mmCIF file of C-alpha atoms in Angstrom:
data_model
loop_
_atom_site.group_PDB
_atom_site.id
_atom_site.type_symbol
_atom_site.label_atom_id
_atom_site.label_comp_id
_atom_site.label_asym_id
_atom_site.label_seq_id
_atom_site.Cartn_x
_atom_site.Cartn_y
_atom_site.Cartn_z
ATOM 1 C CA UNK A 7 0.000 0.000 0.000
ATOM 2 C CA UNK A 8 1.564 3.132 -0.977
ATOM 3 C CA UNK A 9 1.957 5.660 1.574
ATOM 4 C CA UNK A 10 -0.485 8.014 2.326
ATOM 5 C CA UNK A 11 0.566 11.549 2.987
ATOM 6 C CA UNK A 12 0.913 13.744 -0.152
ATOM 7 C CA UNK A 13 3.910 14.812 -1.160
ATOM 8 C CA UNK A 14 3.085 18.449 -1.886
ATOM 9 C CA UNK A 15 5.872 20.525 -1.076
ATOM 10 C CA UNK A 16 4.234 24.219 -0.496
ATOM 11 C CA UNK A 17 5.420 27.773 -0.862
ATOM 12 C CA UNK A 18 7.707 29.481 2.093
ATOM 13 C CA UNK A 19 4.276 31.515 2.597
ATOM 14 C CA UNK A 20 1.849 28.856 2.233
ATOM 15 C CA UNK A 21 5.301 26.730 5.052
ATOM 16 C CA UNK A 22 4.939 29.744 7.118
ATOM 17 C CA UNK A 23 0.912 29.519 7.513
ATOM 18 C CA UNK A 24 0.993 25.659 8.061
ATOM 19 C CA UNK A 25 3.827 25.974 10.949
ATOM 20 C CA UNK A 26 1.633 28.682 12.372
ATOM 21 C CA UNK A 27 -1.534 26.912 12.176
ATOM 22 C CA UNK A 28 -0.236 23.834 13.554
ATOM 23 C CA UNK A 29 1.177 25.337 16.603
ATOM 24 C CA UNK A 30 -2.884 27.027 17.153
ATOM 25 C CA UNK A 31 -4.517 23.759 16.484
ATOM 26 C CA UNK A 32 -2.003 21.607 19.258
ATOM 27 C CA UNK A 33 -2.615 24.936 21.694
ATOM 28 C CA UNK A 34 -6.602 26.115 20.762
ATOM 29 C CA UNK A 35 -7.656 22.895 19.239
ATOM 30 C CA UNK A 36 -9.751 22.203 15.983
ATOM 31 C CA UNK A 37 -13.046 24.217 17.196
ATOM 32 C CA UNK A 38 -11.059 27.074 19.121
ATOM 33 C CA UNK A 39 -8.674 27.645 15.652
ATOM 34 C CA UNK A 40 -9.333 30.590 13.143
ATOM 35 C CA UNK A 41 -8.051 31.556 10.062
ATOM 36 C CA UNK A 42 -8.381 34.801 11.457
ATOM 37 C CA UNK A 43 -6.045 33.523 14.036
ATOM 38 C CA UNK A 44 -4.030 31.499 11.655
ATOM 39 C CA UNK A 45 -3.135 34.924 10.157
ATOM 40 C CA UNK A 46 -2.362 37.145 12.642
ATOM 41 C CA UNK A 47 0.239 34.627 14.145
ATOM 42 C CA UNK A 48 1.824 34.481 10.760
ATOM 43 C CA UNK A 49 1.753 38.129 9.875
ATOM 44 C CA UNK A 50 -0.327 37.791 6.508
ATOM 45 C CA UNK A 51 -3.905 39.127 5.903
ATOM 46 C CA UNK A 52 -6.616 36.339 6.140
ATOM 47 C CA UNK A 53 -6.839 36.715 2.274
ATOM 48 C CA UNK A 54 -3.497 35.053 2.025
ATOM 49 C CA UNK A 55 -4.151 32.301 4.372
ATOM 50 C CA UNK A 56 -7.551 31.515 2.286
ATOM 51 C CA UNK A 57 -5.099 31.912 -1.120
ATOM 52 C CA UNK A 58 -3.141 28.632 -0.086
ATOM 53 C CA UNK A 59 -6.198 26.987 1.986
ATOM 54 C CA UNK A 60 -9.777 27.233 0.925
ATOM 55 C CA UNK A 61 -11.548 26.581 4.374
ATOM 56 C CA UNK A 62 -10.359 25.410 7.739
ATOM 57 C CA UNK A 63 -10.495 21.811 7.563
ATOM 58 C CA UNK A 64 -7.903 21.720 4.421
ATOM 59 C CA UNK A 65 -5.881 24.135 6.543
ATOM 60 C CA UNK A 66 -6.186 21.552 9.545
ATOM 61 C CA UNK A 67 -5.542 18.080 6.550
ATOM 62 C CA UNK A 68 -2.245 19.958 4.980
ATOM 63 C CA UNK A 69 -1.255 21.099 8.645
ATOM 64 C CA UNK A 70 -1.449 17.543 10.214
ATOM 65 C CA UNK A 71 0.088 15.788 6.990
ATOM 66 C CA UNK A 72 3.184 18.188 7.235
ATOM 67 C CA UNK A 73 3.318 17.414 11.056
ATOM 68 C CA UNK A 74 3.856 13.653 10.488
ATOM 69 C CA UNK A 75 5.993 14.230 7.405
ATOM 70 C CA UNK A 76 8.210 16.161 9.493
ATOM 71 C CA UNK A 77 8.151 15.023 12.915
ATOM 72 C CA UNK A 78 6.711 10.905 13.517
ATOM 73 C CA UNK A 79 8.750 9.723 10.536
ATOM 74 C CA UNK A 80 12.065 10.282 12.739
ATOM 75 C CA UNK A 81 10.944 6.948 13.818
ATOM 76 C CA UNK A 82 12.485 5.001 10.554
ATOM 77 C CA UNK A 83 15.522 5.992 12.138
ATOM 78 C CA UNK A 84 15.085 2.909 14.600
ATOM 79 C CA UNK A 85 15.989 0.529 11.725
ATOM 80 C CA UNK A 86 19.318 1.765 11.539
ATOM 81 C CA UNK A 87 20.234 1.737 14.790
ATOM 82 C CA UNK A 88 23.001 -0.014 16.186
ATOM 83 C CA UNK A 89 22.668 -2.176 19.377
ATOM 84 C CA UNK A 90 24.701 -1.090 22.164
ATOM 85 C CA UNK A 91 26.921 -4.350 23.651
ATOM 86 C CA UNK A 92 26.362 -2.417 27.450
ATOM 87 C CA UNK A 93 22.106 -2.162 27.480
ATOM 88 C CA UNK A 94 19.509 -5.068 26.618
ATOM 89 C CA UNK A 95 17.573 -4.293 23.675
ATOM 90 C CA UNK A 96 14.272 -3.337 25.246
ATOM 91 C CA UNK A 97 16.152 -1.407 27.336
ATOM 92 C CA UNK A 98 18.218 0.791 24.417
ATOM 93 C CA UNK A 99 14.613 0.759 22.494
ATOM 94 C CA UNK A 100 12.371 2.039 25.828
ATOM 95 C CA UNK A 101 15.248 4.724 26.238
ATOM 96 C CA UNK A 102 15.063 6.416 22.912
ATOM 97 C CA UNK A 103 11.441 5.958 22.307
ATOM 98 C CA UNK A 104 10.812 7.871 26.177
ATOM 99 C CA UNK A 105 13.338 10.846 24.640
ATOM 100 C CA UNK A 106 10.825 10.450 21.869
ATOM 101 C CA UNK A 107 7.543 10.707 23.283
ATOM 102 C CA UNK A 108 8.434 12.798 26.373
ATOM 103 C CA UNK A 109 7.768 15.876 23.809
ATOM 104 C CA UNK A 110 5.245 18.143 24.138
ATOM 105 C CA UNK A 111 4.284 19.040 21.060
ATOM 106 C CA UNK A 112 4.124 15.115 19.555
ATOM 107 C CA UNK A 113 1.612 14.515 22.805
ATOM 108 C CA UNK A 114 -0.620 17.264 22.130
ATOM 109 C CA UNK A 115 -0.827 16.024 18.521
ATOM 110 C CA UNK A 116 -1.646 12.723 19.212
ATOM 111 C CA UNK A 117 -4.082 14.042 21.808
ATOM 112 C CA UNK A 118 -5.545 16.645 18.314
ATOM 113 C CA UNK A 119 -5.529 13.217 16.340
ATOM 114 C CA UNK A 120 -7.709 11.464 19.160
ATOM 115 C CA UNK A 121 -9.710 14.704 19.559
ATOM 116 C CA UNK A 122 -10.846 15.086 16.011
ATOM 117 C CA UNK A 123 -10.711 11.280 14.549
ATOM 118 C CA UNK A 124 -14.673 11.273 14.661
ATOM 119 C CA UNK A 125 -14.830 14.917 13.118
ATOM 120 C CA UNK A 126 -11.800 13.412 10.459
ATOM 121 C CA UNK A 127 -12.031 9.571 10.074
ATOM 122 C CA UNK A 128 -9.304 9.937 7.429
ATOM 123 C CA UNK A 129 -6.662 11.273 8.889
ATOM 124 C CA UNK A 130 -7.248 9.324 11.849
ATOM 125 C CA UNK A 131 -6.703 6.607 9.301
ATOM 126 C CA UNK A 132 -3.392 7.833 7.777
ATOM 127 C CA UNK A 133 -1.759 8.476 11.446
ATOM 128 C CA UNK A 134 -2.616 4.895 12.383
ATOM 129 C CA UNK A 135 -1.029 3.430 8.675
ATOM 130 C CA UNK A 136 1.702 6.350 8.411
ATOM 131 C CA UNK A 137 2.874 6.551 11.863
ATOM 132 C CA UNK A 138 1.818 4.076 14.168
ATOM 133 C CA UNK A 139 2.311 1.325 11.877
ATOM 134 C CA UNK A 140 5.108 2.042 11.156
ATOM 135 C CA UNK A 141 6.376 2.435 15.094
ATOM 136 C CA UNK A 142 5.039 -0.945 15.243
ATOM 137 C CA UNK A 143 6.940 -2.358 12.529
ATOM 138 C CA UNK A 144 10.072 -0.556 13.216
ATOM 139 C CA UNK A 145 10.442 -1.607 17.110
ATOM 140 C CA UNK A 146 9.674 -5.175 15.672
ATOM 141 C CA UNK A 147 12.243 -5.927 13.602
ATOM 142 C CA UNK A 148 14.298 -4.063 16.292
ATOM 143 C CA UNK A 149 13.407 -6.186 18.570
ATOM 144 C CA UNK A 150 14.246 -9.194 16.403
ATOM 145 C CA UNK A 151 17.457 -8.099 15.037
ATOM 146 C CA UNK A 152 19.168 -6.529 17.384
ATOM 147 C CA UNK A 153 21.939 -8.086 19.098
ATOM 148 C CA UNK A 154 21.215 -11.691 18.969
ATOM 149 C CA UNK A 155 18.543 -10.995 21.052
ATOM 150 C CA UNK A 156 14.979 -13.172 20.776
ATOM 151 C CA UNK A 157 11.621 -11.425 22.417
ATOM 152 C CA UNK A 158 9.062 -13.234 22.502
ATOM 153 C CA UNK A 159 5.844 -11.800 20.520
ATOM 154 C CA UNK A 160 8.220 -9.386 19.509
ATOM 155 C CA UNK A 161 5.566 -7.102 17.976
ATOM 156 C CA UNK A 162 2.717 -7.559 21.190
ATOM 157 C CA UNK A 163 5.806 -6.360 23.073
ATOM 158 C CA UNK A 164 6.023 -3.230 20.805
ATOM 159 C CA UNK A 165 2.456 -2.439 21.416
ATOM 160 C CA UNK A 166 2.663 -3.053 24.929
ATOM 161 C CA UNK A 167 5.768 -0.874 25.218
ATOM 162 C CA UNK A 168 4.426 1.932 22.713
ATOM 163 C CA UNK A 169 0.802 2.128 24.144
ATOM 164 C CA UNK A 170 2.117 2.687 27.924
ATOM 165 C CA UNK A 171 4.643 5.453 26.717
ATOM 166 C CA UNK A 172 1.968 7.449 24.826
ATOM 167 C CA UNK A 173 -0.754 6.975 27.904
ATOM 168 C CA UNK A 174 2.255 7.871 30.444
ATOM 169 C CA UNK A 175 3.384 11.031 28.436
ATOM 170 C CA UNK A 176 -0.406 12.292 27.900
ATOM 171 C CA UNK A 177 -0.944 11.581 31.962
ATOM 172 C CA UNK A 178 2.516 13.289 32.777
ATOM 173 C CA UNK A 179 2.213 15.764 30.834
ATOM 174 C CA UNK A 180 -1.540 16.655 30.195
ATOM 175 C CA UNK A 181 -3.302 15.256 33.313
ATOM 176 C CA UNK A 182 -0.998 17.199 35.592
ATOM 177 C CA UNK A 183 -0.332 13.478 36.701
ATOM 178 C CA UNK A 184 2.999 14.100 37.562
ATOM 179 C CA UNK A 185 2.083 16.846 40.582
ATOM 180 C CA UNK A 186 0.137 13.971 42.073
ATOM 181 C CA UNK A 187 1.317 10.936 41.491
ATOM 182 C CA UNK A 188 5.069 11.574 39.954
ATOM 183 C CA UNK A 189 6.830 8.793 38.434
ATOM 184 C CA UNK A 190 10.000 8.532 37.798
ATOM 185 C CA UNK A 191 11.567 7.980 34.375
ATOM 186 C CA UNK A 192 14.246 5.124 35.531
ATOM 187 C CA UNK A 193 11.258 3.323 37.444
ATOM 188 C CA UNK A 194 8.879 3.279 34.271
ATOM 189 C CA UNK A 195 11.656 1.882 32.461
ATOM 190 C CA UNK A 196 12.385 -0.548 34.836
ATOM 191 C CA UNK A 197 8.785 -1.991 34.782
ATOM 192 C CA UNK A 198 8.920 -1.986 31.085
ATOM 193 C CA UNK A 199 11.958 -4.281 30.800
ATOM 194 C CA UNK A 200 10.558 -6.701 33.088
ATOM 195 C CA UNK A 201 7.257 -7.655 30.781
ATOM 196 C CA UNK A 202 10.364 -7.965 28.277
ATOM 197 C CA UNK A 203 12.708 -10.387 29.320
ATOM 198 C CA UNK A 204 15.180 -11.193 26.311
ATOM 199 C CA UNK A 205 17.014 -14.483 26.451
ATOM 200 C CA UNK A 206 20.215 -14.384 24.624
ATOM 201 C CA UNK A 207 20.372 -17.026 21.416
ATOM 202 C CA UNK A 208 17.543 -18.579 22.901
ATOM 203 C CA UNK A 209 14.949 -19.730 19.757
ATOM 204 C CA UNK A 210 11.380 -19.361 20.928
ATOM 205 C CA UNK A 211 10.678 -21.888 18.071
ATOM 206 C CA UNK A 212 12.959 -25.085 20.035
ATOM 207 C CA UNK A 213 11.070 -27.277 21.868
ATOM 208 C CA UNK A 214 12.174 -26.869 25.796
ATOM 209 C CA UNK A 215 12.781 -30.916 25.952
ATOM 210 C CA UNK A 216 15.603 -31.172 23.693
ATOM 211 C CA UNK A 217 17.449 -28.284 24.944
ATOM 212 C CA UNK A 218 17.872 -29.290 29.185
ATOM 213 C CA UNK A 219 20.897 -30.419 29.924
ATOM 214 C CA UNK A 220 21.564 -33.881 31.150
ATOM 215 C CA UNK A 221 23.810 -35.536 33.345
ATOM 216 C CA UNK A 222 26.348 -38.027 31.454
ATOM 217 C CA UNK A 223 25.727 -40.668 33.605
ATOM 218 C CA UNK A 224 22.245 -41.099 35.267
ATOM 219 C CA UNK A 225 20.325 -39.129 32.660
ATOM 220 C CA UNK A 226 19.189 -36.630 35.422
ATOM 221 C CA UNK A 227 18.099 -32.529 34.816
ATOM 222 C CA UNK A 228 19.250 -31.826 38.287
ATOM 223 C CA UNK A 229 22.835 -29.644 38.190
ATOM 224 C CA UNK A 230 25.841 -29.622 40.200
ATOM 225 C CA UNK A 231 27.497 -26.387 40.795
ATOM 226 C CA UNK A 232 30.542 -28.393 39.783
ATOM 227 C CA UNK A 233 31.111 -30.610 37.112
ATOM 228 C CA UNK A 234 33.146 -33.281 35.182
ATOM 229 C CA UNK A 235 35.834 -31.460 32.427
ATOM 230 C CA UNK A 236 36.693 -33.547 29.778
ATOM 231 C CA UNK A 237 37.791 -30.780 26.839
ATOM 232 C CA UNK A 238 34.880 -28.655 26.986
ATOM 233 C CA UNK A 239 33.133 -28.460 30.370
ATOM 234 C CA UNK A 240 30.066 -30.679 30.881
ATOM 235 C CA UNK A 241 27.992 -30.871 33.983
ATOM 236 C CA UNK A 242 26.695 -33.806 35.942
ATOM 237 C CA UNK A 243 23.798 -34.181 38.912
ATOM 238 C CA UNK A 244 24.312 -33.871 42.045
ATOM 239 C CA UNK A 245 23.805 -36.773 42.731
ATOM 240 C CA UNK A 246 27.114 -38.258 40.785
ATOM 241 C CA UNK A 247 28.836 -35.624 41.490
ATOM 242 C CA UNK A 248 28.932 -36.843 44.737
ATOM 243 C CA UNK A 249 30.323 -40.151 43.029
ATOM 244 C CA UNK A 250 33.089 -38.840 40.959
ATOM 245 C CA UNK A 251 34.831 -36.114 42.976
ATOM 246 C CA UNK A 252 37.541 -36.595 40.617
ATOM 247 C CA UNK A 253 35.273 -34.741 38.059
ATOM 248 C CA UNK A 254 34.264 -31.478 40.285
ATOM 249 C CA UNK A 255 35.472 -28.519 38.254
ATOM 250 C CA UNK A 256 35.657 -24.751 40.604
ATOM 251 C CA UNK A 257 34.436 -23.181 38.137
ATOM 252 C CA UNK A 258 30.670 -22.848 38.869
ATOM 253 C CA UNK A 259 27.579 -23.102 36.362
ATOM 254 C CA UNK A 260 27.821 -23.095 33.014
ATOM 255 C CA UNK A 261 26.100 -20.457 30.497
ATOM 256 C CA UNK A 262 24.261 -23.404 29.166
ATOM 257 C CA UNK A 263 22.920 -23.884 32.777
ATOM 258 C CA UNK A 264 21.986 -20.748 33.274
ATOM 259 C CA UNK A 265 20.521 -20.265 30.075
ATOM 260 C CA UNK A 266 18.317 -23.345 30.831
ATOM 261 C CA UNK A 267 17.412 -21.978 34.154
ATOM 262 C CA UNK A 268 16.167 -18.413 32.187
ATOM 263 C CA UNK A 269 14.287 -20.222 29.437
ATOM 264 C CA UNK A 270 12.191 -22.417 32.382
ATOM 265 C CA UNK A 271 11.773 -18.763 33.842
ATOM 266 C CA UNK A 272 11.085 -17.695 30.574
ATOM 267 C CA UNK A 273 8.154 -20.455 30.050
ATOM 268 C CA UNK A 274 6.307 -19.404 33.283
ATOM 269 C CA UNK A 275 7.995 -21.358 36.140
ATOM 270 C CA UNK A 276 8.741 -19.895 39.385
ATOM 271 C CA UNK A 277 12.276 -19.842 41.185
ATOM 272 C CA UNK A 278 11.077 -22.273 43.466
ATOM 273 C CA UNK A 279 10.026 -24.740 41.404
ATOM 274 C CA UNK A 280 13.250 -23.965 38.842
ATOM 275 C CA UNK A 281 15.243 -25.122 41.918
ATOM 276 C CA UNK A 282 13.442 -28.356 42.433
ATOM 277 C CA UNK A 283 13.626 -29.187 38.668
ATOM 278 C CA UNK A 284 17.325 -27.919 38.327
ATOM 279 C CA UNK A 285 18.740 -28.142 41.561
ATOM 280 C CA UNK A 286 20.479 -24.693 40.939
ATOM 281 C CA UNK A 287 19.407 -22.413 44.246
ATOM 282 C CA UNK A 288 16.558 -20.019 43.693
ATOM 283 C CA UNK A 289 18.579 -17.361 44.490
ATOM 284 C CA UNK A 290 21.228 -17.862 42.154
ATOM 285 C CA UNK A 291 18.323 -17.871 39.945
ATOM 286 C CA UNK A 292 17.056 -14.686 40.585
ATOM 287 C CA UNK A 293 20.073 -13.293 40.279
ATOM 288 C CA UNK A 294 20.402 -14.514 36.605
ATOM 289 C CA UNK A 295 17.233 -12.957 35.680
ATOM 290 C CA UNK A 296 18.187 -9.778 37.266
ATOM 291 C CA UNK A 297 21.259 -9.515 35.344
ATOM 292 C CA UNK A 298 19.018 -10.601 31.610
ATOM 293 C CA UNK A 299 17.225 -7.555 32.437
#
């Protein structure tokens, strides 16, 4: 589907009037806005602004097109972005898109787009294709690119992550939520990451069976902190580790134990019941999750 938004490219007068206009429809709203206004904040006689506009409401289309044009699309940006090896994805992603959305100009418009969607069903239309589409999209294949990293529902975890930005930015910011119930930024964040727990080179797609770890000899899922080193580093229960001592290795659990220990996490089981399937300590297992977010 070809993109929406016309590609008209006005006059520096006819620039001028839409900048103007724009800034009286996010401050007055649609109702509240005049071309009589329109014109005085731009300096022109209201003949001028009617030259380039016919009525209000193509004043109020060109105005909101331009807006999205020059504003929203800043969020293609997100497919060239490069991972950073020191944050989680979600994290790196939730941190731009707050610098994003904690603007108070793009929250007023959104609020204007909600506002007037019954009066204008059609550019409701080509904000949700143009713009928040797009978001979608964008944070998706972020998601799923980025690092190695694999989210599950990568693109219900964009929604999720997009819709509570725009509601906390409109509460903050428009609601006057933040005199009486202030949150802070790093705490938001924090919330955020844990509905998205990536698992490093983890494939949702594997089937959980054939990726536990055994031990060599009895067959068992239950690990040893220490195990038997023959070339690369295996580990055994705890059980035969107690047999062959010889075996014990100082250097604690494996990635691949941990990583088994997230994905059970991962899959909806709790620390306690991690420990009785793994044998690795609940705590040690909270710790690992801690450190995924």
């Amino acid at each position: 589907m070809e993109n929406q938004l016309e590609h008209w490219q006005p006059p520096e007068t006819a620039e001028a009037i839409l900048e103007a206009a724009m800034q009286e429809f996010l401050e007055n709203g649609y109702a509240s806005t005049s071309m009589d206004r329109v014109a005085v904040a731009v300096g022109v006689s209201k003949a001028t602004v009617y030259k380039y506009f016919q009525d209000k409401e193509r004043l109020f289309t060109a105005a909101i097109q331009r807006f999205v044009r020059e504003k929203l699309f800043n969020f293609q940006d997100l497919r060239s972005l490069q991972p950073q090896p020191s944050l989680t994805v979600p994290r790196l992603t939730i941190n731009l898109l707050y610098r994003v959305i904690d603007d108070q100009q793009l929250v007023r418009f959104i609020v204007l787009i909600l506002t007037e969607s019954g009066r204008f069903p059609n550019l409701a239309r080509v904000f949700v294709h143009d713009v928040e589409k797009v978001v979608i999209e964008n944070i998706t294949q972020y998601f799923k690119s980025g690092s190695g990293y694999q989210i599950r529902e990568s693109e219900a975890a964009a929604r999720v992550l997009i819709g509570t930005l725009v509601y906390f930015a409109i509460a903050q910011n428009l609601l006057y939520r933040s005199d009486i119930i202030p949150v802070e930024q790093e705490h938001l964040i924090n919330s955020l990451v844990d509905f998205i727990r990536p698992l490093n080179n983890i494939n949702d797609s594997q089937d959980l069976d054939n990726q536990r770890i055994k031990c060599p000899y009895c067959e068992s899922g239950k690990f040893s902190k220490n195990g038997r080193k023959r070339g690369k580093q295996n580990y055994m229960c705890r059980d035969c580790g107690r047999q062959f001592v010889e075996y014990y290795s100082p250097k604690g659990y494996s990635d691949e134990v941990r990583k088994q220990c997230l994905l059970l996490y991962l899959n909806g089981m709790g620390f306690r019941a991690i420990e009785r399937e793994t044998g690795v300590n609940h705590n040690t297992i909270i710790n690992w999750v801690k450190q995924a977010l």
